[in-house]
Amino acid sequence: MLTALEKRYEKARFGSLFPDIIDENMLIDSFECCDTLEGHTGCVNTLRWNRNGQLLASGSDDRHVKIWRAGLEVESLATGHVGNVFAVEFLPGSSDRKLVTGAADHIVFLHDLEVKNGGKRRWELEGRVKRLCTLEQESTLWWAAVEAVEGVQCIRAGQHVVSYAIVVGFDETPVRLYDRRNFSNPLLVLNPLDADADTFQTTHVAFNKTGTEVVVNQGNSGGICVFPIDSYDAPRTMERLNDVLGGDGEPTISSNNLPYPDLREAGHMMLKEKKFSKAVDYYSELISRNYKDRAFRSVCYSNRATALLVRRQRGDTYACIRDCVKALEIHQGNSKALFRLIKSFTSLETPEYAKTCVEVFRKWYPNRETEAIDNMEKDVVMLKENEDQNNLASKPGYMDYTQRFVGTSNCQTDIKEANFFGSRDQYIVAGSDCGHMFVWNRDTSRLQGIWKADDHILNIVQPHPEAFLIATSGIDDDVLIWEPVLEKEEVEGFITRRHADPFEFIKNYKETYGVRHQTLRQFQRHGQQCVQS
């Protein structure tokens, strides 16, 4: 007999020639809250599925861990902690009858559900325990991520499918990949090239299914970045730019000769109406279609760069540079891409790169934008060479991001997650200070949708290990279960939690709360300890 979810999967199948292929975009678009797990009496700070996804463990400020099966509570464990529970893990090889928990009281407990009163073993650590990791191959080994008394705080740890690799995030921008057999030096440092060490704070890290990529959620408006861990996949933006600028140029692209005027006009109107995030999303969709016309593809990248440059969120200027480099790689006749590179380098106060781009612009396009280039050259000359200026060149042992996603607010809590989702890890899911679940499509770089998931702050987003399903929690006392609902029209009085226009919601939220983020950082609900210390 098919379960309800399996029946929904069957309805999502398409094409008689491809009976086993599921349109996961359709499933995402039909996501709704299908179950609410009630029982906790405080913020639910951690969720963890067991290996096959039949059980879900939740830990809360009420200092209890509850275990759920098919939406029903089957165990309620008084952990013995005297602080908020921030971490819970099923111990491998225990038939899911042993749990490890960590909390704000600096304690890690090992619980045996088969023993009366939990049969606890106890370890006392140096700070609040914010994350636990286990390893399937070694059932007696686990890691605790702890807020250190001295030095860097708010460590986040994620275990690789390869047993010796572990990635660790701190209360700073760089995330480090270690061989756990040697923690003296990291194998790799994951860090956006334009960000200093103290620019952002890492609130969560996670590997994809194959262990080839890491997703990092960066607090303080840093957005969410995906990093490769193989040097072969490194972006090498500045090295590629040097290769491009060493070329001879091409005839300048003329808008009169570009195809798809309707598509170009639609994007132009978004920029004109100052809907910059929507324009970024729109051009991302056009880029994903990979049009055959080389000039048009190049212009899509440079127009997205324009939207990034004028949006002016943290990291947007560097993202603009990356798009302009790609645009020039596709077609060196894109004068606007090179023009925006000069503006971006000037904005980032990198005079060396800006001067080089000015020289190349005069060489490639001697009769274009002469007055504007003269003025920009004056701005470049005013920039002073100094040791603190941005150095965007790749550093040995460092890895730049391959994808970046923005829109969430991540300033109020230090446990906010971002995870891979989908059969190919083709989605990124994350929580936000606005209480909404965000989902991005990695294939198109677009925001797939946002759903209201908490009345205050959404912290935890845990994809099911096998099914197309997500569990979420936050400041509210309950846990929400999300899955596709394809037959919404059959449900009387059904009200969706999804926002019809995510960009309008984001705009309104930031206009209301954005200027008060520093004040809201001190926000605590009933004195709870899930905010940044």
Coordinates of C-alpha atoms in Angstrom, one line a residue:
M1 CA 0.0 0.0 0.0
L2 CA 1.3 3.5 -0.9
T3 CA 1.7 6.1 1.7
A4 CA 0.1 9.5 1.2
L5 CA 3.5 11.0 0.3
E6 CA 4.2 8.2 -2.2
K7 CA 0.8 8.9 -3.8
R8 CA 1.8 12.5 -4.1
Y9 CA 5.0 11.4 -5.7
E10 CA 3.1 9.3 -8.2
K11 CA 1.0 12.3 -9.2
A12 CA 4.2 14.3 -9.7
R13 CA 5.6 11.8 -12.2
F14 CA 5.7 12.9 -15.8
G15 CA 6.3 11.5 -19.3
S16 CA 5.5 7.9 -20.4
L17 CA 9.1 7.4 -21.4
F18 CA 10.4 8.4 -18.0
P19 CA 8.2 6.7 -15.5
D20 CA 10.8 7.0 -12.7
I21 CA 11.6 10.7 -13.1
I22 CA 10.0 13.1 -10.6
D23 CA 9.7 16.8 -11.3
E24 CA 11.1 18.1 -8.1
N25 CA 10.5 21.7 -9.0
M26 CA 6.8 20.9 -9.1
L27 CA 7.1 19.3 -5.7
I28 CA 8.9 22.3 -4.2
D29 CA 6.3 24.7 -5.7
S30 CA 3.6 22.6 -3.9
F31 CA 5.3 22.6 -0.5
E32 CA 3.0 23.2 2.4
C33 CA 3.0 22.5 6.2
C34 CA 1.3 19.2 6.5
D35 CA 1.8 18.4 10.2
T36 CA 2.5 20.3 13.4
L37 CA 4.3 18.5 16.2
E38 CA 3.2 19.9 19.5
G39 CA 4.6 19.0 22.9
H40 CA 7.5 21.3 23.8
T41 CA 7.2 24.3 26.1
G42 CA 10.1 26.4 24.8
C43 CA 12.1 27.2 21.7
V44 CA 12.9 24.1 19.6
N45 CA 16.7 24.6 19.0
T46 CA 17.6 21.3 17.3
L47 CA 16.1 18.6 15.1
R48 CA 17.7 15.4 13.9
W49 CA 16.4 12.5 11.8
N50 CA 17.7 9.0 12.4
R51 CA 19.4 7.3 9.5
N52 CA 16.3 6.1 7.7
G53 CA 14.1 9.0 8.6
Q54 CA 11.6 7.0 10.5
L55 CA 12.3 8.9 13.7
L56 CA 12.8 12.6 14.4
A57 CA 14.4 13.9 17.6
S58 CA 13.8 17.5 18.8
G59 CA 15.6 19.4 21.6
S60 CA 14.2 22.5 23.3
D61 CA 14.6 25.2 25.9
D62 CA 12.3 23.1 28.1
R63 CA 15.4 20.8 28.5
H64 CA 13.6 17.8 27.1
V65 CA 14.2 15.7 24.0
K66 CA 11.2 14.3 22.2
I67 CA 11.2 11.5 19.6
W68 CA 8.5 11.5 17.0
R69 CA 7.4 8.8 14.6
A70 CA 4.9 9.6 11.8
G71 CA 3.9 12.8 13.5
L72 CA 3.3 11.1 16.9
E73 CA 5.4 11.6 20.1
V74 CA 6.8 8.2 21.0
E75 CA 9.4 9.2 23.6
S76 CA 9.9 12.2 26.0
L77 CA 13.3 12.3 27.6
A78 CA 14.1 14.6 30.6
T79 CA 17.7 15.2 29.6
G80 CA 19.0 16.3 33.0
H81 CA 20.5 19.4 31.5
V82 CA 20.1 22.7 33.4
G83 CA 20.4 24.8 30.3
N84 CA 18.6 25.0 26.9
V85 CA 19.2 21.9 24.8
F86 CA 21.0 22.9 21.5
A87 CA 22.1 19.6 20.1
V88 CA 20.9 16.1 19.8
E89 CA 22.1 13.1 17.8
F90 CA 21.2 9.5 17.4
L91 CA 24.2 7.3 18.2
P92 CA 25.0 5.0 15.2
G93 CA 24.9 1.3 15.9
S94 CA 22.5 1.6 18.8
S95 CA 19.2 0.8 16.9
D96 CA 18.3 4.4 17.7
R97 CA 18.1 3.7 21.4
K98 CA 21.1 5.8 22.4
L99 CA 21.2 9.6 22.1
V100 CA 23.8 12.3 22.7
T101 CA 22.7 15.7 23.8
G102 CA 24.5 19.0 24.4
A103 CA 23.2 22.2 26.0
A104 CA 23.9 25.7 27.4
D105 CA 25.0 24.2 30.7
H106 CA 28.4 23.1 29.0
I107 CA 27.4 19.4 29.5
V108 CA 27.2 16.5 27.0
F109 CA 25.0 13.5 28.1
L110 CA 24.9 10.1 26.6
H111 CA 21.4 8.6 27.1
D112 CA 20.4 5.0 26.9
L113 CA 16.6 4.7 26.3
E114 CA 16.7 1.1 27.3
V115 CA 17.9 1.9 30.8
K116 CA 15.7 3.3 33.6
N117 CA 16.2 7.1 34.0
G118 CA 18.2 7.2 30.7
G119 CA 21.4 5.6 32.1
K120 CA 23.2 8.9 31.5
R121 CA 27.0 9.3 31.1
R122 CA 28.2 12.9 31.5
W123 CA 31.0 15.1 30.1
E124 CA 31.6 18.7 31.1
L125 CA 33.1 21.0 28.5
E126 CA 34.4 24.6 28.5
G127 CA 31.4 26.4 27.0
R128 CA 27.9 26.1 25.7
V129 CA 27.5 23.1 23.4
K130 CA 25.9 24.2 20.1
R131 CA 26.4 21.2 17.8
L132 CA 27.1 17.5 17.9
C133 CA 28.3 15.3 15.1
T134 CA 28.5 11.5 14.8
L135 CA 30.1 9.1 12.4
E136 CA 28.3 6.1 11.0
Q137 CA 31.5 4.0 10.8
E138 CA 32.5 4.7 14.4
S139 CA 29.6 4.4 16.8
T140 CA 31.6 5.3 19.9
L141 CA 33.0 8.6 18.5
W142 CA 31.3 12.0 18.3
W143 CA 32.3 15.6 18.2
A144 CA 31.0 18.6 20.2
A145 CA 31.1 22.1 18.9
V146 CA 31.5 24.5 21.8
E147 CA 31.6 28.2 22.5
A148 CA 35.2 28.6 23.7
V149 CA 35.8 30.7 26.8
E150 CA 38.8 32.3 25.1
G151 CA 39.4 33.0 21.4
V152 CA 36.9 32.3 18.7
Q153 CA 33.4 31.3 19.6
C154 CA 30.3 29.7 18.1
I155 CA 31.9 26.7 16.5
R156 CA 29.9 24.7 14.0
A157 CA 31.0 21.3 12.9
G158 CA 29.9 19.1 10.0
Q159 CA 31.1 15.6 9.2
H160 CA 32.2 14.5 5.8
V161 CA 31.1 11.2 4.2
V162 CA 34.8 10.4 4.3
S163 CA 35.5 9.7 7.9
Y164 CA 38.6 11.7 8.3
A165 CA 37.3 15.1 6.9
I166 CA 35.5 17.6 9.1
V167 CA 34.5 21.2 8.4
V168 CA 34.4 23.7 11.2
G169 CA 32.9 27.2 11.3
F170 CA 33.7 29.9 13.8
D171 CA 32.4 33.3 14.9
E172 CA 34.3 34.7 11.9
T173 CA 34.2 34.5 8.1
P174 CA 36.7 31.7 7.3
V175 CA 35.5 28.1 7.5
R176 CA 38.2 25.5 7.8
L177 CA 38.3 22.0 6.5
Y178 CA 40.4 19.6 8.6
D179 CA 41.8 16.1 8.6
R180 CA 40.6 15.1 12.0
R181 CA 43.8 13.1 12.4
N182 CA 45.7 16.4 12.4
F183 CA 44.0 19.6 13.6
S184 CA 47.2 21.7 13.7
N185 CA 46.7 23.0 10.1
P186 CA 43.5 23.0 8.0
L187 CA 43.5 21.3 4.6
L188 CA 41.5 24.2 3.2
V189 CA 40.1 27.6 4.2
L190 CA 36.7 28.5 2.7
N191 CA 36.4 32.3 2.5
P192 CA 34.8 34.7 0.0
L193 CA 37.8 36.6 -1.5
D194 CA 36.2 40.0 -0.8
A195 CA 35.5 39.4 2.9
D196 CA 37.8 40.0 5.8
A197 CA 38.0 37.5 8.7
D198 CA 35.8 39.6 11.0
T199 CA 33.2 40.5 8.3
F200 CA 30.7 37.7 9.0
Q201 CA 30.0 35.0 11.6
T202 CA 29.3 31.4 10.6
T203 CA 26.1 30.0 12.1
H204 CA 26.0 26.6 10.2
V205 CA 28.0 24.4 7.9
A206 CA 27.1 21.2 6.1
F207 CA 28.4 18.9 3.4
N208 CA 26.4 17.7 0.4
K209 CA 25.6 14.0 0.0
T210 CA 28.8 13.3 -1.9
G211 CA 31.1 15.3 0.3
T212 CA 32.3 17.5 -2.6
E213 CA 30.7 20.8 -1.5
V214 CA 30.1 22.7 1.7
V215 CA 27.2 25.1 2.4
V216 CA 27.9 27.9 4.8
N217 CA 25.4 30.2 6.4
Q218 CA 27.0 33.5 7.3
G219 CA 25.5 35.7 9.9
N220 CA 25.6 39.5 9.9
S221 CA 24.0 39.7 6.4
G222 CA 26.7 37.5 4.8
G223 CA 24.2 35.4 2.9
I224 CA 24.7 31.7 2.2
C225 CA 27.6 30.4 0.1
V226 CA 28.4 27.1 -1.5
F227 CA 32.1 26.2 -1.6
P228 CA 33.8 23.3 -3.5
I229 CA 36.5 21.4 -1.7
D230 CA 38.3 20.3 -4.8
S231 CA 40.9 22.8 -6.1
Y232 CA 39.9 21.8 -9.7
D233 CA 36.5 23.5 -9.1
A234 CA 38.0 26.7 -7.7
P235 CA 36.4 29.9 -9.4
R236 CA 39.8 31.6 -9.9
T237 CA 38.0 34.9 -10.8
M238 CA 41.0 37.2 -10.9
E239 CA 43.2 34.8 -12.8
R240 CA 40.5 34.4 -15.4
L241 CA 40.2 38.2 -15.6
N242 CA 43.9 38.5 -16.3
D243 CA 43.5 36.1 -19.1
V244 CA 40.6 38.0 -20.6
L245 CA 42.3 41.4 -20.3
G246 CA 45.3 40.0 -22.2
G247 CA 43.1 39.5 -25.3
D248 CA 42.7 41.7 -28.3
G249 CA 39.0 42.6 -27.8
E250 CA 36.1 42.2 -30.2
P251 CA 33.7 44.5 -32.1
T252 CA 31.5 46.2 -29.5
I253 CA 28.1 44.6 -28.9
S254 CA 25.3 46.8 -30.3
S255 CA 21.9 46.6 -28.6
N256 CA 20.3 47.1 -32.0
N257 CA 21.6 43.7 -33.1
L258 CA 20.7 41.7 -30.0
P259 CA 17.9 39.2 -30.2
Y260 CA 15.0 38.8 -27.7
P261 CA 14.0 42.4 -27.3
D262 CA 11.0 41.5 -25.2
L263 CA 13.2 39.7 -22.7
R264 CA 15.6 42.6 -22.5
E265 CA 12.8 45.1 -22.0
A266 CA 11.3 43.1 -19.1
G267 CA 14.7 43.1 -17.3
H268 CA 15.2 46.8 -18.1
M269 CA 11.8 47.7 -16.5
M270 CA 12.8 45.8 -13.3
L271 CA 15.9 47.9 -13.0
K272 CA 14.0 51.1 -13.9
E273 CA 11.5 50.3 -11.2
K274 CA 14.3 49.6 -8.7
K275 CA 13.3 46.0 -8.2
F276 CA 17.0 45.0 -8.1
S277 CA 16.6 41.6 -6.4
K278 CA 13.9 40.6 -8.7
A279 CA 16.1 41.7 -11.7
V280 CA 19.0 39.5 -10.3
D281 CA 16.6 36.6 -10.1
Y282 CA 15.2 37.3 -13.6
Y283 CA 18.6 37.4 -15.3
S284 CA 19.7 34.3 -13.4
E285 CA 16.8 32.5 -15.0
L286 CA 17.9 33.8 -18.5
I287 CA 21.5 32.7 -17.8
S288 CA 20.3 29.2 -16.9
R289 CA 18.6 28.8 -20.3
N290 CA 22.0 29.1 -22.0
Y291 CA 20.9 30.9 -25.1
K292 CA 22.9 30.1 -28.3
D293 CA 23.5 33.8 -29.1
R294 CA 26.9 34.6 -27.6
A295 CA 26.4 38.4 -27.3
F296 CA 23.0 37.9 -25.6
R297 CA 24.4 35.5 -23.1
S298 CA 27.2 38.0 -22.3
V299 CA 24.7 40.8 -21.9
C300 CA 22.6 38.7 -19.5
Y301 CA 25.6 38.4 -17.2
S302 CA 26.5 42.1 -17.4
N303 CA 22.9 43.1 -16.8
R304 CA 22.8 40.9 -13.7
A305 CA 26.0 42.5 -12.7
T306 CA 24.3 45.9 -13.0
A307 CA 21.5 44.8 -10.7
L308 CA 24.0 43.5 -8.2
L309 CA 26.0 46.7 -8.3
V310 CA 23.0 49.0 -7.7
R311 CA 21.4 46.7 -5.1
R312 CA 24.4 47.2 -2.8
Q313 CA 24.0 44.4 -0.4
R314 CA 27.1 43.0 1.3
G315 CA 29.1 41.0 -1.2
D316 CA 27.2 42.4 -4.2
T317 CA 30.1 44.4 -5.6
Y318 CA 32.3 41.3 -5.7
A319 CA 29.5 39.3 -7.2
C320 CA 29.2 42.0 -9.8
I321 CA 32.9 41.6 -10.6
R322 CA 32.5 37.8 -11.0
D323 CA 29.6 38.3 -13.5
C324 CA 31.5 40.9 -15.5
V325 CA 34.4 38.6 -15.8
K326 CA 32.1 35.8 -17.1
A327 CA 30.5 38.3 -19.5
L328 CA 33.8 39.2 -21.0
E329 CA 34.9 35.6 -21.2
I330 CA 31.8 35.0 -23.4
H331 CA 32.2 38.1 -25.5
Q332 CA 35.0 40.7 -25.3
G333 CA 32.8 43.2 -27.1
N334 CA 30.7 43.8 -24.0
S335 CA 31.9 47.3 -23.2
K336 CA 29.4 47.7 -20.4
A337 CA 30.9 44.7 -18.5
L338 CA 34.3 46.3 -18.6
F339 CA 32.9 49.7 -17.6
R340 CA 31.2 48.1 -14.5
L341 CA 34.4 46.3 -13.6
I342 CA 36.1 49.7 -13.3
K343 CA 33.3 51.0 -11.1
S344 CA 33.4 47.8 -8.9
F345 CA 37.1 47.9 -8.4
T346 CA 37.0 51.6 -7.6
S347 CA 34.2 50.9 -5.1
L348 CA 36.3 48.2 -3.4
E349 CA 39.3 50.5 -3.5
T350 CA 41.5 48.2 -5.5
P351 CA 43.4 50.8 -7.7
E352 CA 45.7 48.3 -9.4
Y353 CA 42.8 46.3 -11.0
A354 CA 40.8 49.5 -11.8
K355 CA 43.8 51.1 -13.6
T356 CA 44.3 48.0 -15.7
C357 CA 40.7 47.9 -16.7
V358 CA 40.8 51.6 -17.7
E359 CA 43.8 51.0 -19.9
V360 CA 42.1 48.0 -21.6
F361 CA 38.9 49.9 -22.0
R362 CA 40.7 52.7 -23.9
K363 CA 42.4 50.1 -26.0
W364 CA 39.4 48.0 -26.9
Y365 CA 36.7 50.8 -27.1
P366 CA 38.6 54.0 -28.0
N367 CA 35.4 55.9 -29.0
R368 CA 33.0 54.9 -26.3
E369 CA 32.1 56.5 -23.0
T370 CA 35.2 58.8 -23.3
E371 CA 33.9 61.4 -20.8
A372 CA 32.7 58.9 -18.3
I373 CA 36.0 57.0 -18.5
D374 CA 37.9 60.2 -18.0
N375 CA 35.9 60.9 -14.8
M376 CA 36.4 57.4 -13.6
E377 CA 40.1 57.5 -14.2
K378 CA 40.3 60.6 -12.0
D379 CA 38.5 58.6 -9.2
V380 CA 41.0 55.7 -9.7
V381 CA 44.0 58.1 -9.4
M382 CA 42.6 59.4 -6.1
L383 CA 42.7 55.9 -4.6
K384 CA 45.8 55.5 -2.5
E385 CA 47.8 52.3 -2.4
N386 CA 47.7 50.8 1.0
E387 CA 48.3 47.5 2.8
D388 CA 44.7 47.2 3.9
Q389 CA 43.2 47.4 0.4
N390 CA 41.3 44.4 -0.9
N391 CA 43.4 41.7 -2.5
L392 CA 41.1 39.7 -4.6
A393 CA 43.7 37.3 -6.0
S394 CA 43.4 33.6 -5.0
K395 CA 45.5 32.7 -1.9
P396 CA 47.2 29.3 -1.5
G397 CA 45.1 27.1 0.7
Y398 CA 42.0 29.3 0.3
M399 CA 38.8 28.5 -1.7
D400 CA 36.3 31.1 -3.0
Y401 CA 32.6 30.3 -3.3
T402 CA 30.9 29.0 -6.4
Q403 CA 27.4 30.1 -5.5
R404 CA 25.9 32.7 -3.2
F405 CA 22.3 33.2 -2.1
V406 CA 20.9 36.2 -0.3
G407 CA 17.5 37.3 1.0
T408 CA 17.4 35.9 4.5
S409 CA 18.1 37.9 7.6
N410 CA 20.6 36.2 9.9
C411 CA 21.4 38.6 12.7
Q412 CA 19.4 37.5 15.7
T413 CA 20.5 33.9 16.5
D414 CA 23.7 32.0 16.2
I415 CA 22.2 28.6 15.4
K416 CA 20.5 29.4 12.0
E417 CA 20.9 26.6 9.5
A418 CA 21.3 26.2 5.8
N419 CA 21.3 22.8 4.2
F420 CA 21.3 21.1 0.8
F421 CA 18.0 19.5 -0.3
G422 CA 16.8 17.5 -3.3
S423 CA 17.9 14.3 -4.9
R424 CA 20.8 16.1 -6.5
D425 CA 21.3 18.6 -3.7
Q426 CA 20.0 21.1 -6.3
Y427 CA 18.2 23.2 -3.7
I428 CA 19.4 25.3 -0.7
V429 CA 17.0 25.6 2.3
A430 CA 17.5 28.1 5.2
G431 CA 15.8 29.8 8.0
S432 CA 15.6 33.5 8.7
D433 CA 15.0 36.1 11.4
C434 CA 11.7 36.9 9.7
G435 CA 10.4 33.4 10.6
H436 CA 10.3 32.1 7.0
M437 CA 11.8 29.2 5.2
F438 CA 13.7 30.1 2.1
V439 CA 14.4 27.7 -0.8
W440 CA 16.8 28.5 -3.7
N441 CA 17.2 26.5 -6.9
R442 CA 20.9 26.0 -7.6
D443 CA 20.3 25.0 -11.2
T444 CA 19.0 28.5 -11.9
S445 CA 20.3 30.5 -8.9
R446 CA 16.8 31.7 -8.4
L447 CA 14.8 32.1 -5.2
Q448 CA 12.3 29.2 -5.6
G449 CA 10.0 30.5 -2.8
I450 CA 9.6 31.5 0.8
W451 CA 7.1 30.0 3.4
K452 CA 6.0 31.3 6.8
A453 CA 7.3 28.7 9.2
D454 CA 7.6 30.5 12.6
D455 CA 5.9 33.5 14.2
H456 CA 9.3 34.8 15.3
I457 CA 12.6 33.4 14.0
L458 CA 13.1 30.2 12.0
N459 CA 16.4 28.6 12.9
I460 CA 16.3 24.9 12.0
V461 CA 15.7 23.4 8.6
Q462 CA 16.3 19.6 8.5
P463 CA 15.7 17.7 5.2
H464 CA 14.5 14.1 5.5
P465 CA 17.3 11.7 4.6
E466 CA 15.2 9.8 2.0
A467 CA 11.8 11.5 1.4
F468 CA 11.1 14.9 -0.2
L469 CA 10.2 16.4 3.2
I470 CA 11.6 19.0 5.6
A471 CA 11.2 19.5 9.3
T472 CA 11.6 23.1 10.7
S473 CA 11.6 24.8 14.1
G474 CA 12.5 28.1 15.7
I475 CA 11.4 30.3 18.5
D476 CA 7.9 28.8 18.5
D477 CA 7.2 25.7 20.7
D478 CA 6.3 23.4 17.8
V479 CA 7.9 21.6 14.9
L480 CA 6.5 21.9 11.4
I481 CA 6.7 19.1 8.8
W482 CA 6.7 20.2 5.1
E483 CA 5.9 18.1 2.1
P484 CA 4.3 18.5 -1.3
V485 CA 0.5 19.0 -1.5
L486 CA -0.4 18.6 -5.1
E487 CA -4.2 18.4 -4.5
K488 CA -4.7 21.8 -2.7
E489 CA -7.8 22.5 -4.6
E490 CA -9.4 19.4 -3.0
V491 CA -8.8 20.7 0.5
E492 CA -11.7 22.9 1.6
G493 CA -10.6 26.2 3.1
F494 CA -6.9 25.5 2.4
I495 CA -4.6 28.5 3.1
T496 CA -1.1 28.4 1.8
R497 CA 1.9 29.6 3.8
R498 CA 3.8 30.5 0.7
H499 CA 4.2 34.1 -0.3
A500 CA 3.0 34.9 -3.8
D501 CA 5.7 37.6 -4.3
P502 CA 8.8 36.8 -2.2
F503 CA 10.6 39.9 -3.3
E504 CA 7.8 42.2 -2.2
F505 CA 7.8 40.5 1.2
I506 CA 11.6 40.8 1.6
K507 CA 11.5 44.5 0.6
N508 CA 8.7 45.2 3.2
Y509 CA 10.5 43.2 5.9
K510 CA 13.8 45.0 5.4
E511 CA 12.1 48.4 5.3
T512 CA 10.4 47.6 8.6
Y513 CA 13.3 45.9 10.4
G514 CA 16.5 46.4 8.5
V515 CA 17.5 49.7 10.1
R516 CA 17.0 48.2 13.5
H517 CA 19.1 45.0 13.1
Q518 CA 21.7 46.1 15.6
T519 CA 19.0 46.8 18.2
L520 CA 17.2 43.6 17.4
R521 CA 20.4 41.6 17.9
Q522 CA 19.8 42.0 21.6
F523 CA 16.3 40.6 21.3
Q524 CA 15.5 37.7 23.6
R525 CA 12.2 36.0 24.0
H526 CA 11.6 35.2 27.7
G527 CA 15.3 35.4 28.3
Q528 CA 16.1 32.4 26.1
Q529 CA 19.7 31.7 25.2
C530 CA 19.5 31.0 21.5
V531 CA 20.6 34.5 20.6
Q532 CA 24.2 35.5 19.9
S533 CA 26.2 36.0 23.1

